Short mmCIF file of C-alpha atoms in Angstrom, two decimals:
data_model
loop_
_atom_site.label_atom_id
_atom_site.label_comp_id
_atom_site.label_asym_id
_atom_site.label_seq_id
_atom_site.Cartn_x
_atom_site.Cartn_y
_atom_site.Cartn_z
CA MET A 347 99.27 132.07 103.49
CA LEU A 348 97.80 130.72 100.43
CA GLU A 349 96.63 132.50 98.15
CA ILE A 350 95.02 131.53 94.46
CA LYS A 351 94.62 133.96 92.30
CA SER A 352 92.68 133.91 88.69
CA LEU A 353 93.16 130.33 88.58
CA GLU A 354 92.33 128.43 85.39
CA ALA A 355 92.47 124.64 85.50
CA GLY A 356 91.20 121.35 84.11
CA TYR A 357 92.34 118.12 82.28
CA GLY A 358 94.03 118.26 79.18
CA ARG A 359 91.90 120.76 76.82
CA ILE A 360 88.71 119.98 79.25
CA GLY A 361 88.52 122.88 81.57
CA VAL A 362 87.12 122.72 84.94
CA LEU A 363 87.53 125.60 87.01
CA TRP A 364 87.32 129.63 85.84
CA ASP A 365 88.64 132.62 87.27
CA ILE A 366 89.10 131.39 90.64
CA ASP A 367 89.86 133.71 93.99
CA LEU A 368 90.67 131.50 96.96
CA THR A 369 92.78 132.54 100.25
CA VAL A 370 93.66 130.79 103.38
CA GLY A 371 95.28 132.48 105.92
CA GLU A 372 97.41 131.31 109.21
CA GLN A 373 95.83 129.32 111.37
CA GLU A 374 92.73 129.36 109.68
CA ILE A 375 90.05 126.79 108.92
CA VAL A 376 88.64 127.44 105.04
CA ALA A 377 86.01 125.37 103.71
CA LEU A 378 85.40 124.88 100.37
CA VAL A 379 81.98 123.56 99.50
CA GLY A 380 79.67 122.27 96.36
CA SER A 381 77.90 119.64 94.97
CA ASN A 382 79.51 117.04 92.86
CA GLY A 383 81.37 117.92 89.84
CA ALA A 384 81.64 121.42 90.85
CA GLY A 385 85.90 121.63 90.92
CA LYS A 386 86.58 121.13 94.35
CA THR A 387 89.06 118.01 93.94
CA THR A 388 90.52 119.74 91.15
CA LEU A 389 91.49 123.17 92.92
CA LEU A 390 93.16 120.62 95.34
CA ARG A 391 94.67 118.48 92.87
CA ALA A 392 96.01 122.24 90.87
CA VAL A 393 97.37 123.13 94.34
CA SER A 394 99.43 119.99 95.00
CA GLY A 395 101.09 120.24 91.61
CA VAL A 396 99.02 116.95 90.58
CA ILE A 397 97.62 118.74 87.55
CA ALA A 398 99.16 122.18 86.19
CA PRO A 399 97.47 125.32 85.91
CA THR A 400 96.55 126.60 82.71
CA LYS A 401 95.74 130.49 84.28
CA GLY A 402 96.23 131.87 87.06
CA SER A 403 98.67 131.72 89.98
CA ILE A 404 98.97 130.37 93.21
CA VAL A 405 101.50 131.32 96.01
CA PHE A 406 101.71 129.94 99.35
CA GLU A 407 104.19 131.60 101.81
CA GLY A 408 105.09 134.56 99.05
CA ARG A 409 106.19 131.96 97.00
CA ASP A 410 105.13 130.65 93.38
CA LEU A 411 103.91 127.24 93.46
CA SER A 412 103.81 127.30 89.49
CA GLY A 413 105.56 124.89 87.81
CA LEU A 414 106.32 122.32 90.90
CA VAL A 415 105.34 118.88 91.19
CA PRO A 416 103.48 116.90 94.18
CA GLU A 417 107.03 116.14 95.66
CA GLN A 418 108.23 119.39 96.01
CA VAL A 419 104.69 120.76 97.00
CA VAL A 420 104.75 118.37 100.08
CA ARG A 421 108.17 120.12 100.75
CA ARG A 422 106.94 123.23 100.82
CA GLY A 423 104.55 122.64 103.59
CA ILE A 424 100.96 121.78 101.64
CA ALA A 425 99.95 118.30 102.41
CA HIS A 426 97.26 117.05 100.66
CA VAL A 427 94.75 113.78 101.75
CA PRO A 428 92.57 112.71 98.67
CA GLU A 429 89.47 111.35 97.97
CA GLY A 430 88.42 108.51 99.16
CA ARG A 431 91.81 108.64 101.62
CA ARG A 432 93.97 106.74 98.95
CA LEU A 433 95.71 104.63 101.50
CA PHE A 434 98.63 101.85 101.00
CA ALA A 435 96.14 99.49 101.04
CA GLY A 436 98.42 96.66 101.50
CA LEU A 437 100.71 98.25 103.84
CA THR A 438 100.11 98.59 107.60
CA VAL A 439 98.76 101.66 109.46
CA ARG A 440 102.27 101.93 110.47
CA GLU A 441 103.75 101.99 107.14
CA ASN A 442 101.56 104.29 105.77
CA LEU A 443 102.41 106.93 108.96
CA LYS A 444 105.69 106.77 107.86
CA LEU A 445 105.49 107.29 104.40
CA GLY A 446 103.56 110.77 105.16
CA ALA A 447 107.12 111.89 106.78
CA PHE A 448 109.18 110.48 103.52
CA HIS A 449 110.73 113.65 102.67
CA LEU A 450 111.66 114.61 106.17
CA LYS A 451 115.28 114.12 106.92
CA ASP A 452 115.06 112.99 110.35
CA SER A 453 113.00 109.70 112.04
CA ALA A 454 110.06 111.98 112.35
CA SER A 455 109.18 110.09 115.75
CA ALA A 456 107.46 112.88 117.53
CA ASP A 457 105.10 113.54 114.51
CA PHE A 458 104.39 109.92 114.70
CA ASP A 459 103.85 109.91 118.44
CA ARG A 460 101.89 113.38 118.14
CA VAL A 461 99.42 111.89 115.20
CA VAL A 462 98.70 108.81 117.70
CA GLU A 463 97.94 111.16 120.61
CA LEU A 464 95.62 113.06 118.21
CA PHE A 465 93.79 109.63 116.87
CA PRO A 466 94.35 107.02 119.81
CA ARG A 467 92.48 104.26 117.57
CA LEU A 468 95.47 104.56 115.28
CA GLY A 469 97.66 103.39 117.88
CA GLU A 470 95.47 100.22 118.76
CA ARG A 471 96.34 99.71 115.11
CA LEU A 472 99.32 100.33 114.07
CA ASP A 473 100.47 96.93 112.70
CA GLN A 474 97.12 95.99 110.91
CA ILE A 475 96.90 96.32 107.15
CA ALA A 476 95.74 99.82 106.53
CA GLY A 477 93.42 97.92 103.78
CA SER A 478 91.03 96.22 106.93
CA LEU A 479 90.20 99.43 108.79
CA SER A 480 86.79 100.87 109.19
CA GLY A 481 86.19 103.90 107.09
CA GLY A 482 86.46 106.42 109.55
CA GLU A 483 90.07 104.60 110.96
CA GLN A 484 91.03 104.97 107.51
CA GLN A 485 90.08 108.54 107.19
CA MET A 486 91.75 108.56 110.40
CA CYS A 487 94.85 107.45 108.87
CA ALA A 488 94.78 109.37 105.55
CA ILE A 489 94.83 112.67 107.91
CA GLY A 490 97.56 111.11 110.29
CA ARG A 491 99.70 110.77 107.37
CA GLY A 492 98.98 113.72 105.85
CA LEU A 493 100.38 115.44 109.27
CA MET A 494 103.39 113.23 108.98
CA SER A 495 104.57 115.68 106.58
CA ARG A 496 104.80 118.59 108.90
CA PRO A 497 102.87 120.95 106.91
CA LYS A 498 101.88 123.94 107.58
CA LEU A 499 98.81 123.76 105.65
CA ILE A 500 96.87 120.73 105.28
CA MET A 501 93.98 120.12 102.33
CA ILE A 502 91.40 117.50 103.30
CA ASP A 503 89.40 116.52 100.54
CA GLU A 504 85.85 115.13 101.37
CA LEU A 505 86.30 114.42 105.23
CA SER A 506 82.99 112.52 105.50
CA LEU A 507 82.98 110.65 102.74
CA GLY A 508 81.08 107.22 103.72
CA LEU A 509 81.35 108.22 107.54
CA ALA A 510 78.57 107.75 110.02
CA PRO A 511 77.62 111.68 111.26
CA ASN A 512 78.74 111.29 114.84
CA LEU A 513 82.55 109.84 113.45
CA VAL A 514 82.67 112.96 111.13
CA ASP A 515 82.12 115.37 114.12
CA GLN A 516 84.80 113.77 115.84
CA LEU A 517 87.39 113.68 113.18
CA LEU A 518 85.80 117.80 112.81
CA GLU A 519 86.60 118.57 116.30
CA ARG A 520 90.19 117.13 115.29
CA LEU A 521 90.36 119.98 112.93
CA GLU A 522 90.30 122.04 115.69
CA THR A 523 93.24 121.07 117.26
CA ILE A 524 94.90 120.68 114.25
CA ARG A 525 94.58 124.27 113.82
CA SER A 526 95.43 125.10 117.45
CA GLU A 527 98.55 123.72 116.87
CA GLY A 528 99.48 126.18 114.40
CA MET A 529 97.95 124.92 110.87
CA SER A 530 95.98 125.73 108.49
CA VAL A 531 92.94 123.58 107.27
CA LEU A 532 91.23 123.94 103.85
CA LEU A 533 88.77 121.79 103.76
CA VAL A 534 86.80 119.99 101.24
CA GLU A 535 83.08 119.29 102.10
CA GLN A 536 79.59 117.68 100.68
CA ASP A 537 78.38 118.06 104.29
CA VAL A 538 78.19 121.79 103.71
CA ASP A 539 76.17 121.69 107.36
CA ALA A 540 79.22 120.64 109.30
CA ALA A 541 81.77 122.19 107.03
CA LEU A 542 80.30 125.94 107.50
CA THR A 543 79.77 125.56 111.33
CA LEU A 544 83.54 124.45 111.77
CA ALA A 545 84.90 127.01 109.37
CA GLU A 546 86.04 130.68 109.71
CA ARG A 547 85.50 131.58 106.38
CA ALA A 548 83.97 129.34 103.18
CA TYR A 549 83.78 129.56 99.51
CA VAL A 550 80.98 127.98 97.66
CA LEU A 551 82.30 126.78 93.86
CA GLU A 552 79.36 125.80 91.50
CA THR A 553 80.50 124.46 87.98
CA GLY A 554 84.24 125.51 88.36
CA GLN A 555 83.35 128.84 89.81
CA ILE A 556 83.44 130.56 93.23
CA ALA A 557 79.57 131.54 93.48
CA LEU A 558 79.49 132.85 97.14
CA GLU A 559 82.00 133.24 99.60
CA GLY A 560 81.58 134.58 103.49
CA SER A 561 81.90 133.70 106.78
CA GLY A 562 81.22 130.03 107.85
CA ASP A 563 77.91 131.61 109.53
CA GLU A 564 77.29 133.97 106.91
CA LEU A 565 77.07 131.05 104.54
CA LEU A 566 75.00 128.95 106.74
CA PHE A 567 72.44 131.05 106.63
CA ASP A 568 72.60 132.64 103.41
CA LYS A 569 69.33 131.50 101.70
CA ARG A 570 71.10 130.42 98.59
CA VAL A 571 73.01 127.82 100.41
CA ARG A 572 70.05 127.04 102.66
CA GLU A 573 68.13 126.24 99.38
CA ALA A 574 70.64 124.47 97.08
CA TYR A 575 73.03 122.65 99.82
CA LEU A 576 70.97 122.12 102.99
CA GLY A 577 67.35 121.30 101.77
CA VAL A 578 65.68 123.82 103.44
CA ALA A 579 63.87 127.50 102.19
CA MET B 1130 116.11 55.94 93.98
CA GLU B 1131 119.76 57.51 93.43
CA GLN B 1132 118.34 59.10 89.98
CA PHE B 1133 115.23 60.92 91.85
CA LEU B 1134 117.21 61.48 94.51
CA GLN B 1135 120.32 63.44 92.31
CA ALA B 1136 117.32 64.91 90.16
CA THR B 1137 115.54 66.43 93.04
CA ILE B 1138 119.33 68.09 94.44
CA ASN B 1139 119.95 69.17 90.37
CA GLY B 1140 116.35 70.93 90.35
CA LEU B 1141 116.68 72.55 93.93
CA LEU B 1142 119.93 74.14 93.03
CA GLN B 1143 118.94 75.12 89.43
CA GLY B 1144 115.65 76.20 91.44
CA GLY B 1145 117.58 78.98 93.28
CA LEU B 1146 119.63 80.29 90.47
CA TYR B 1147 116.38 80.59 88.53
CA ALA B 1148 114.86 82.45 91.71
CA LEU B 1149 117.84 84.96 90.78
CA VAL B 1150 116.31 85.07 87.50
CA GLY B 1151 113.10 85.54 88.22
CA VAL B 1152 113.06 87.89 91.32
CA GLY B 1153 113.67 90.99 89.28
CA PHE B 1154 111.33 90.03 86.68
CA SER B 1155 108.37 89.57 89.23
CA LEU B 1156 109.91 92.84 90.94
CA VAL B 1157 109.22 94.96 87.79
CA TRP B 1158 105.95 93.31 86.66
CA GLY B 1159 104.55 93.36 89.99
CA VAL B 1160 105.68 96.49 91.67
CA ILE B 1161 105.61 99.23 88.37
CA HIS B 1162 103.61 96.99 86.22
CA VAL B 1163 106.19 96.70 83.64
CA VAL B 1164 106.33 93.28 81.73
CA ASN B 1165 109.99 93.37 80.69
CA ILE B 1166 110.29 91.11 78.02
CA ALA B 1167 114.07 92.15 77.78
CA HIS B 1168 114.73 90.66 81.22
CA GLY B 1169 116.33 87.02 79.26
CA ALA B 1170 118.17 89.58 77.08
CA PHE B 1171 119.52 91.26 80.23
CA VAL B 1172 120.44 87.90 82.07
CA ILE B 1173 122.75 87.22 79.14
CA LEU B 1174 124.39 90.61 78.77
CA GLY B 1175 125.08 89.81 82.39
CA ALA B 1176 126.88 86.38 81.28
CA TYR B 1177 128.76 87.69 78.82
CA VAL B 1178 130.01 90.80 80.75
CA ALA B 1179 131.47 87.92 83.62
CA TRP B 1180 133.33 85.92 80.61
CA LYS B 1181 134.48 88.35 78.46
CA LEU B 1182 136.04 90.13 82.07
CA ASP B 1183 137.42 86.54 82.68
CA GLY B 1184 138.71 85.80 78.68
CA ALA B 1185 140.08 89.32 78.48
CA PHE B 1186 141.41 90.14 81.68
CA GLY B 1187 141.70 87.34 84.34
CA ILE B 1188 139.26 88.68 86.03
CA ASP B 1189 137.37 86.41 88.69
CA PRO B 1190 134.22 85.32 87.82
CA LEU B 1191 132.86 86.24 91.09
CA LEU B 1192 134.22 89.69 90.95
CA GLY B 1193 133.50 90.09 87.45
CA LEU B 1194 129.78 89.36 88.97
CA VAL B 1195 129.65 92.37 90.77
CA VAL B 1196 130.92 94.38 87.71
CA ALA B 1197 127.98 92.67 85.83
CA ALA B 1198 125.42 93.52 88.69
CA VAL B 1199 127.00 97.32 88.83
CA LEU B 1200 126.73 97.70 84.00
CA LEU B 1201 123.45 96.30 84.54
CA PHE B 1202 122.25 98.74 87.47
CA VAL B 1203 123.08 101.41 85.25
CA ILE B 1204 122.06 100.25 82.25
CA GLY B 1205 118.70 99.41 83.84
CA TYR B 1206 117.92 103.03 85.27
CA ALA B 1207 118.96 104.64 82.14
CA VAL B 1208 116.89 102.89 79.98
CA GLN B 1209 113.43 102.76 83.03
CA ARG B 1210 114.49 106.41 83.15
CA GLY B 1211 114.89 107.73 79.85
CA VAL B 1212 112.50 105.17 77.65
CA ILE B 1213 110.07 102.94 79.24
CA ASN B 1214 108.86 106.48 81.61
CA LEU B 1215 107.91 107.85 78.18
CA VAL B 1216 105.03 104.85 78.54
CA ILE B 1217 104.36 104.21 81.53
CA ASN B 1218 101.15 105.94 81.12
CA ALA B 1219 100.53 103.90 77.78
CA PRO B 1220 98.40 100.68 77.95
CA ILE B 1221 100.49 98.32 78.80
CA TRP B 1222 100.97 96.81 75.04
CA MET B 1223 103.31 99.96 74.63
CA THR B 1224 105.64 98.87 77.39
CA LEU B 1225 105.66 95.13 75.91
CA LEU B 1226 106.21 96.62 72.17
CA LEU B 1227 109.26 98.59 73.76
CA THR B 1228 110.64 95.58 75.86
CA PHE B 1229 110.39 93.40 73.21
CA GLY B 1230 112.51 95.87 70.85
CA LEU B 1231 114.76 96.36 73.27
CA GLU B 1232 115.28 92.37 73.49
CA LEU B 1233 115.80 92.07 69.67
CA LEU B 1234 118.17 94.95 69.93
CA LEU B 1235 120.55 93.49 72.48
CA VAL B 1236 120.40 89.39 71.44
CA ASN B 1237 121.25 90.52 67.88
CA GLY B 1238 123.58 92.60 69.19
CA LEU B 1239 125.23 90.46 71.45
CA ILE B 1240 125.29 88.22 68.31
CA LEU B 1241 126.98 90.35 65.99
CA ILE B 1242 129.72 91.08 69.24
CA PHE B 1243 130.58 87.65 70.27
CA THR B 1244 128.59 85.39 67.50
CA GLY B 1245 126.06 82.81 68.43
CA ASP B 1246 128.54 80.25 69.73
CA TYR B 1247 127.61 78.21 73.22
CA ARG B 1248 130.45 79.83 76.07
CA SER B 1249 130.76 79.24 79.04
CA ILE B 1250 132.55 80.72 81.97
CA ALA B 1251 135.11 78.48 83.82
CA THR B 1252 136.18 78.48 87.08
CA SER B 1253 138.52 76.25 89.19
CA TYR B 1254 135.65 75.64 91.68
CA ALA B 1255 132.67 74.91 90.08
CA SER B 1256 134.19 71.65 88.82
CA GLY B 1257 134.77 70.20 92.08
CA GLY B 1258 132.10 69.17 94.64
CA LEU B 1259 130.60 67.26 97.32
CA SER B 1260 129.37 63.30 96.77
CA PHE B 1261 127.33 61.56 98.99
CA GLY B 1262 127.25 57.80 97.44
CA ASP B 1263 126.12 58.15 93.81
CA VAL B 1264 124.87 61.97 94.46
CA ARG B 1265 127.10 64.51 93.79
CA ILE B 1266 126.60 68.03 94.71
CA PRO B 1267 128.49 70.04 92.48
CA TYR B 1268 130.27 73.49 94.56
CA GLY B 1269 129.29 75.83 91.52
CA ARG B 1270 125.96 74.61 91.64
CA LEU B 1271 125.83 75.11 95.75
CA LEU B 1272 127.76 78.91 95.32
CA ALA B 1273 124.97 79.66 92.67
CA PHE B 1274 122.14 78.39 94.59
CA GLY B 1275 123.45 80.13 98.08
CA LEU B 1276 124.14 83.27 96.06
CA ALA B 1277 120.46 83.30 94.79
CA VAL B 1278 118.94 82.50 98.10
CA LEU B 1279 120.90 85.66 99.71
CA LEU B 1280 120.08 88.00 97.35
CA THR B 1281 116.57 87.30 96.73
CA GLY B 1282 116.27 87.26 101.06
CA LEU B 1283 118.33 90.82 101.22
CA LEU B 1284 115.90 91.92 98.21
CA ALA B 1285 113.10 90.90 100.66
CA MET B 1286 114.74 92.73 103.41
CA PHE B 1287 114.93 95.29 101.21
CA MET B 1288 111.37 96.13 100.09
CA SER B 1289 110.16 95.40 103.69
CA ARG B 1290 112.14 97.18 105.65
CA SER B 1291 113.98 99.93 104.40
CA LYS B 1292 112.66 103.38 103.65
CA THR B 1293 113.37 102.68 99.74
CA GLY B 1294 112.30 99.67 99.97
CA GLN B 1295 108.49 101.02 101.05
CA ALA B 1296 108.64 103.86 98.54
CA ILE B 1297 109.00 101.41 95.94
CA ASN B 1298 105.77 99.46 97.61
CA ALA B 1299 103.80 102.80 97.96
CA THR B 1300 104.23 103.80 94.77
CA GLY B 1301 103.17 100.72 93.16
CA MET B 1302 100.58 100.34 94.54
CA ASP B 1303 99.06 103.89 94.19
CA ARG B 1304 101.64 106.56 92.17
CA VAL B 1305 99.75 109.81 92.81
CA THR B 1306 99.16 109.69 96.49
CA ALA B 1307 102.77 108.30 96.99
CA ARG B 1308 104.09 111.29 95.16
CA LEU B 1309 101.82 113.67 97.13
CA MET B 1310 104.06 111.82 100.11
CA GLY B 1311 106.98 113.35 98.44
CA ILE B 1312 108.04 110.49 96.67
CA ASN B 1313 109.86 111.38 93.43
CA ALA B 1314 107.62 108.60 90.98
CA ARG B 1315 110.28 108.59 87.91
CA HIS B 1316 113.49 108.16 90.13
CA ILE B 1317 111.45 105.10 91.88
CA TYR B 1318 110.47 103.42 88.54
CA ALA B 1319 113.95 103.90 87.28
CA LEU B 1320 115.58 102.14 90.51
CA THR B 1321 113.21 99.65 90.54
CA PHE B 1322 114.14 98.31 87.16
CA ALA B 1323 117.69 99.32 87.82
CA ILE B 1324 117.71 96.47 90.64
CA SER B 1325 115.67 93.90 89.03
CA ALA B 1326 118.14 94.53 85.97
CA ALA B 1327 121.65 94.01 88.51
CA LEU B 1328 120.03 91.15 89.86
CA ALA B 1329 119.56 89.86 86.47
CA GLY B 1330 123.06 90.37 85.96
CA ALA B 1331 124.81 88.80 88.55
CA ALA B 1332 122.31 85.44 87.69
CA GLY B 1333 123.56 85.81 84.28
CA THR B 1334 126.97 85.51 85.66
CA MET B 1335 126.10 82.20 87.57
CA VAL B 1336 124.52 80.54 84.32
CA GLY B 1337 127.51 81.15 82.72
CA ILE B 1338 129.50 79.64 85.77
CA VAL B 1339 127.42 76.47 86.12
CA GLY B 1340 126.35 75.89 82.23
CA THR B 1341 126.27 76.96 79.16
CA PHE B 1342 125.10 80.44 77.48
CA ASN B 1343 124.45 82.08 73.79
CA PRO B 1344 122.52 85.10 72.89
CA VAL B 1345 119.36 83.28 71.94
CA ASP B 1346 118.97 81.44 75.68
CA ALA B 1347 117.25 85.29 76.32
CA GLY B 1348 114.15 84.25 75.26
CA VAL B 1349 114.14 80.91 77.53
CA PHE B 1350 115.31 83.01 80.44
CA THR B 1351 112.58 85.69 79.87
CA LEU B 1352 109.81 82.85 79.95
CA ARG B 1353 110.73 81.29 82.81
CA SER B 1354 111.15 84.50 84.72
CA PHE B 1355 106.98 84.69 83.63
CA VAL B 1356 106.69 81.09 85.12
CA ILE B 1357 108.67 82.22 88.14
CA ALA B 1358 107.04 85.38 88.86
CA VAL B 1359 103.29 84.60 88.08
CA LEU B 1360 104.04 80.73 90.04
CA GLY B 1361 105.18 82.75 93.13
CA GLY B 1362 102.94 86.18 93.25
CA LEU B 1363 103.69 88.86 91.18
CA GLY B 1364 105.98 91.39 93.59
CA ASN B 1365 106.39 88.81 95.99
CA MET B 1366 110.17 88.29 96.54
CA TRP B 1367 110.14 85.00 98.58
CA GLY B 1368 107.33 83.78 96.36
CA ALA B 1369 109.75 84.23 93.40
CA LEU B 1370 112.20 82.21 95.68
CA ALA B 1371 109.51 79.59 95.51
CA GLY B 1372 108.27 79.85 91.87
CA GLY B 1373 111.80 79.26 90.94
CA ILE B 1374 112.29 76.31 92.90
CA VAL B 1375 109.37 74.86 92.15
CA LEU B 1376 109.99 75.09 88.24
CA GLY B 1377 113.45 73.79 88.65
CA LEU B 1378 112.03 70.83 90.36
CA VAL B 1379 109.51 70.22 87.72
CA GLU B 1380 112.26 70.60 85.08
CA ALA B 1381 114.91 68.38 86.38
CA TRP B 1382 111.92 65.69 87.30
CA SER B 1383 110.57 65.64 84.00
CA GLY B 1384 114.48 66.32 82.75
CA GLN B 1385 114.98 62.94 84.11
CA TYR B 1386 111.51 60.81 83.25
CA LEU B 1387 110.35 62.61 80.12
CA SER B 1388 111.81 63.89 76.85
CA GLY B 1389 113.78 66.63 77.02
CA THR B 1390 111.63 68.48 74.49
CA LEU B 1391 108.53 68.13 77.04
CA ILE B 1392 110.60 70.21 79.14
CA HIS B 1393 109.40 73.86 78.94
CA ALA B 1394 105.94 72.32 78.16
CA ILE B 1395 105.76 70.59 81.37
CA GLY B 1396 106.93 73.51 83.05
CA PHE B 1397 104.08 76.00 81.49
CA GLY B 1398 101.63 73.00 82.71
CA VAL B 1399 102.67 74.07 86.07
CA LEU B 1400 101.87 76.89 85.62
CA ILE B 1401 98.51 77.24 84.17
CA LEU B 1402 97.57 74.56 87.24
CA VAL B 1403 98.80 76.80 89.73
CA LEU B 1404 96.53 79.35 87.85
CA ILE B 1405 93.54 77.18 87.97
CA VAL B 1406 93.70 76.18 91.62
CA ARG B 1407 95.79 79.29 92.63
CA PRO B 1408 95.47 82.31 90.91
CA THR B 1409 97.35 84.37 93.01
CA GLY B 1410 100.20 82.53 93.10
CA LEU B 1411 102.01 80.19 95.60
CA LEU B 1412 102.51 83.20 98.33
CA GLY B 1413 100.91 86.29 96.69
CA ARG B 1414 98.17 88.13 98.25
CA PRO B 1415 94.75 89.13 96.35
CA TYR B 1416 96.65 91.23 94.27
CA SER B 1417 93.54 93.11 93.49
CA GLU B 1418 93.09 94.40 97.33
CA ALA B 1419 96.97 95.47 97.43
CA ARG B 1420 96.47 98.22 94.76
CA ALA B 1421 94.59 101.38 94.86
CA GLU B 1422 93.18 102.29 90.66
CA THR B 1423 93.74 105.71 89.89
#
C-alpha cells in the first residue's frame, strides 16, 4: 500500500535519511523504531509532504506522492499524527476533531461518532480546551483528529511520548481496533518493547539508514536490538 | 455635565468606528502574525474609493462602501498571496519593512492622484441627528457605530462558527499541523489578509462619511489600529471592539478637557497602562498558551 524506495531526505543541505526502503501493507501495523535523531520523524514528514525528498520515491496505492504538499497528501488517504500531538491548543476537543475532517465535503458526523466510541474519554471532554487535557487525552485527541480525515493509512509519531505505561498499552490496543476496521498503521516509537510486541513488521532506523527489518517478534528477540534498545543482553 | 455626556457619546460612537478600523489589523496580527503597517493606508484607500464613486458617478456612499470593501478584499488577497507570503517565514522585520513600503507606495500614490487636500463624503443623512436637550447624536455617526458593531460581530461569529474561520484559527496556531489537516495555508493567509483589508475599506468609507480624510491620515489610523489591537487582545474580535471603544472614549474625553495635541499621547498612555496591568489585553487569553511553536 505504501512503498518507499531508496528515499533520501533532509533539511536544506543537511541530509538526514539515506537509501530508505520501507513498505506498509494493507491492514498492517508496521513499527519504525530507533533512537533520538535517527530520522524517524523526518521519514514521516517526507511521506506527508512537509519536506520534499531529494531522491527516491514514495508510492501510495500505486500513485507517486512526490511533489505533493501536505494538504494534498491527506486527501490521498494518509493521516499524520505529529510528534508531541500538536493539537490546536486554544480550540476545544470538538473543534480539533472537526478540523481533522477539514478536507471532507460531508459533515463527517459518522466519523466523529466513531472516534468518540473509540475514545470515550474524549466524549466527556468535547467542549474542553484541548490545551487543558492530560497527556493521554491529548494523544487520544490527536489520533482521533487523524482518524477524522478518513485515512487508509495513519502514521503516528511517538505515541508513548510522556505517557504512563498502562496508558500506552491502552492506546496501542486501540491501534488494533483501528487496524481491524481496515486501516494500516505506521507507528514511530521509542518504546521499542511495546512497539515490537504490537507490530507485525518493524524497521530499526539508525543514523538515517534502515539497520534491521523483520517481523516484530524477530526483532524483539534480536540480540542487537535487545542490547541497543531494550537494555538487556 | 452635558459637555461630559456629549463627549462620552461622541467617544462611544467614534470608538465603534475605531473598532472597525482596528479589528482587521488585530485579526492579521493575531492570527497570521503580520503587523500590517499599510492597514491605515487601506482605510484611507477605502475612503477615496467611496468618495470618488460618489463624486464622479453619484453612487450612494453606502453602496460605495460595498464596492470599496470588495475592491480592498481583492487587493488584500493579491498582496498577501503574491508578496507577503514570500517573506512569511522570514523574521518579523521583513514583513514590517514590506508593509511599510506598501504604505509609502499607497499614501504617496493617493497624494499624486488626489492631492493632499482634505476630503469628505457628503451624504444627506449624515448631517441630521437626534437631540436630547443639549446632547446631540448625529445620524452619520450612529450609522457608523451600528455598522461597525454589526461587522465586528459578524466577523467574530465567522471566526468561531464557520469552517473557514476555524481553519484560519488553526493555521494561526500551528501552520504545519493545519496543513496536515488539509488546510491550504497560503490561501488561508491570503483570505485572512483580504478580510482585514475589506473591513479597512468599509471603515474608511465610514470615516469619510462622518468626517474628513487625506492620504497622510493613513499613519494615524495604523497607530490607532495598533493601540486597539493590543488593548483588546491580539486576534480577539470582541476585544478589538472593546479596545476601539476605550480609545474613542479616551480621545473624546482628553479632547474635551485637555489640549488637542495631547490626544494621541493619552491614547498611547492608556495602552502602556493596560500593558503593565494586563499584558494580554482587555479580553485576551494568555497568548503564549494558544500557539504552538514550529
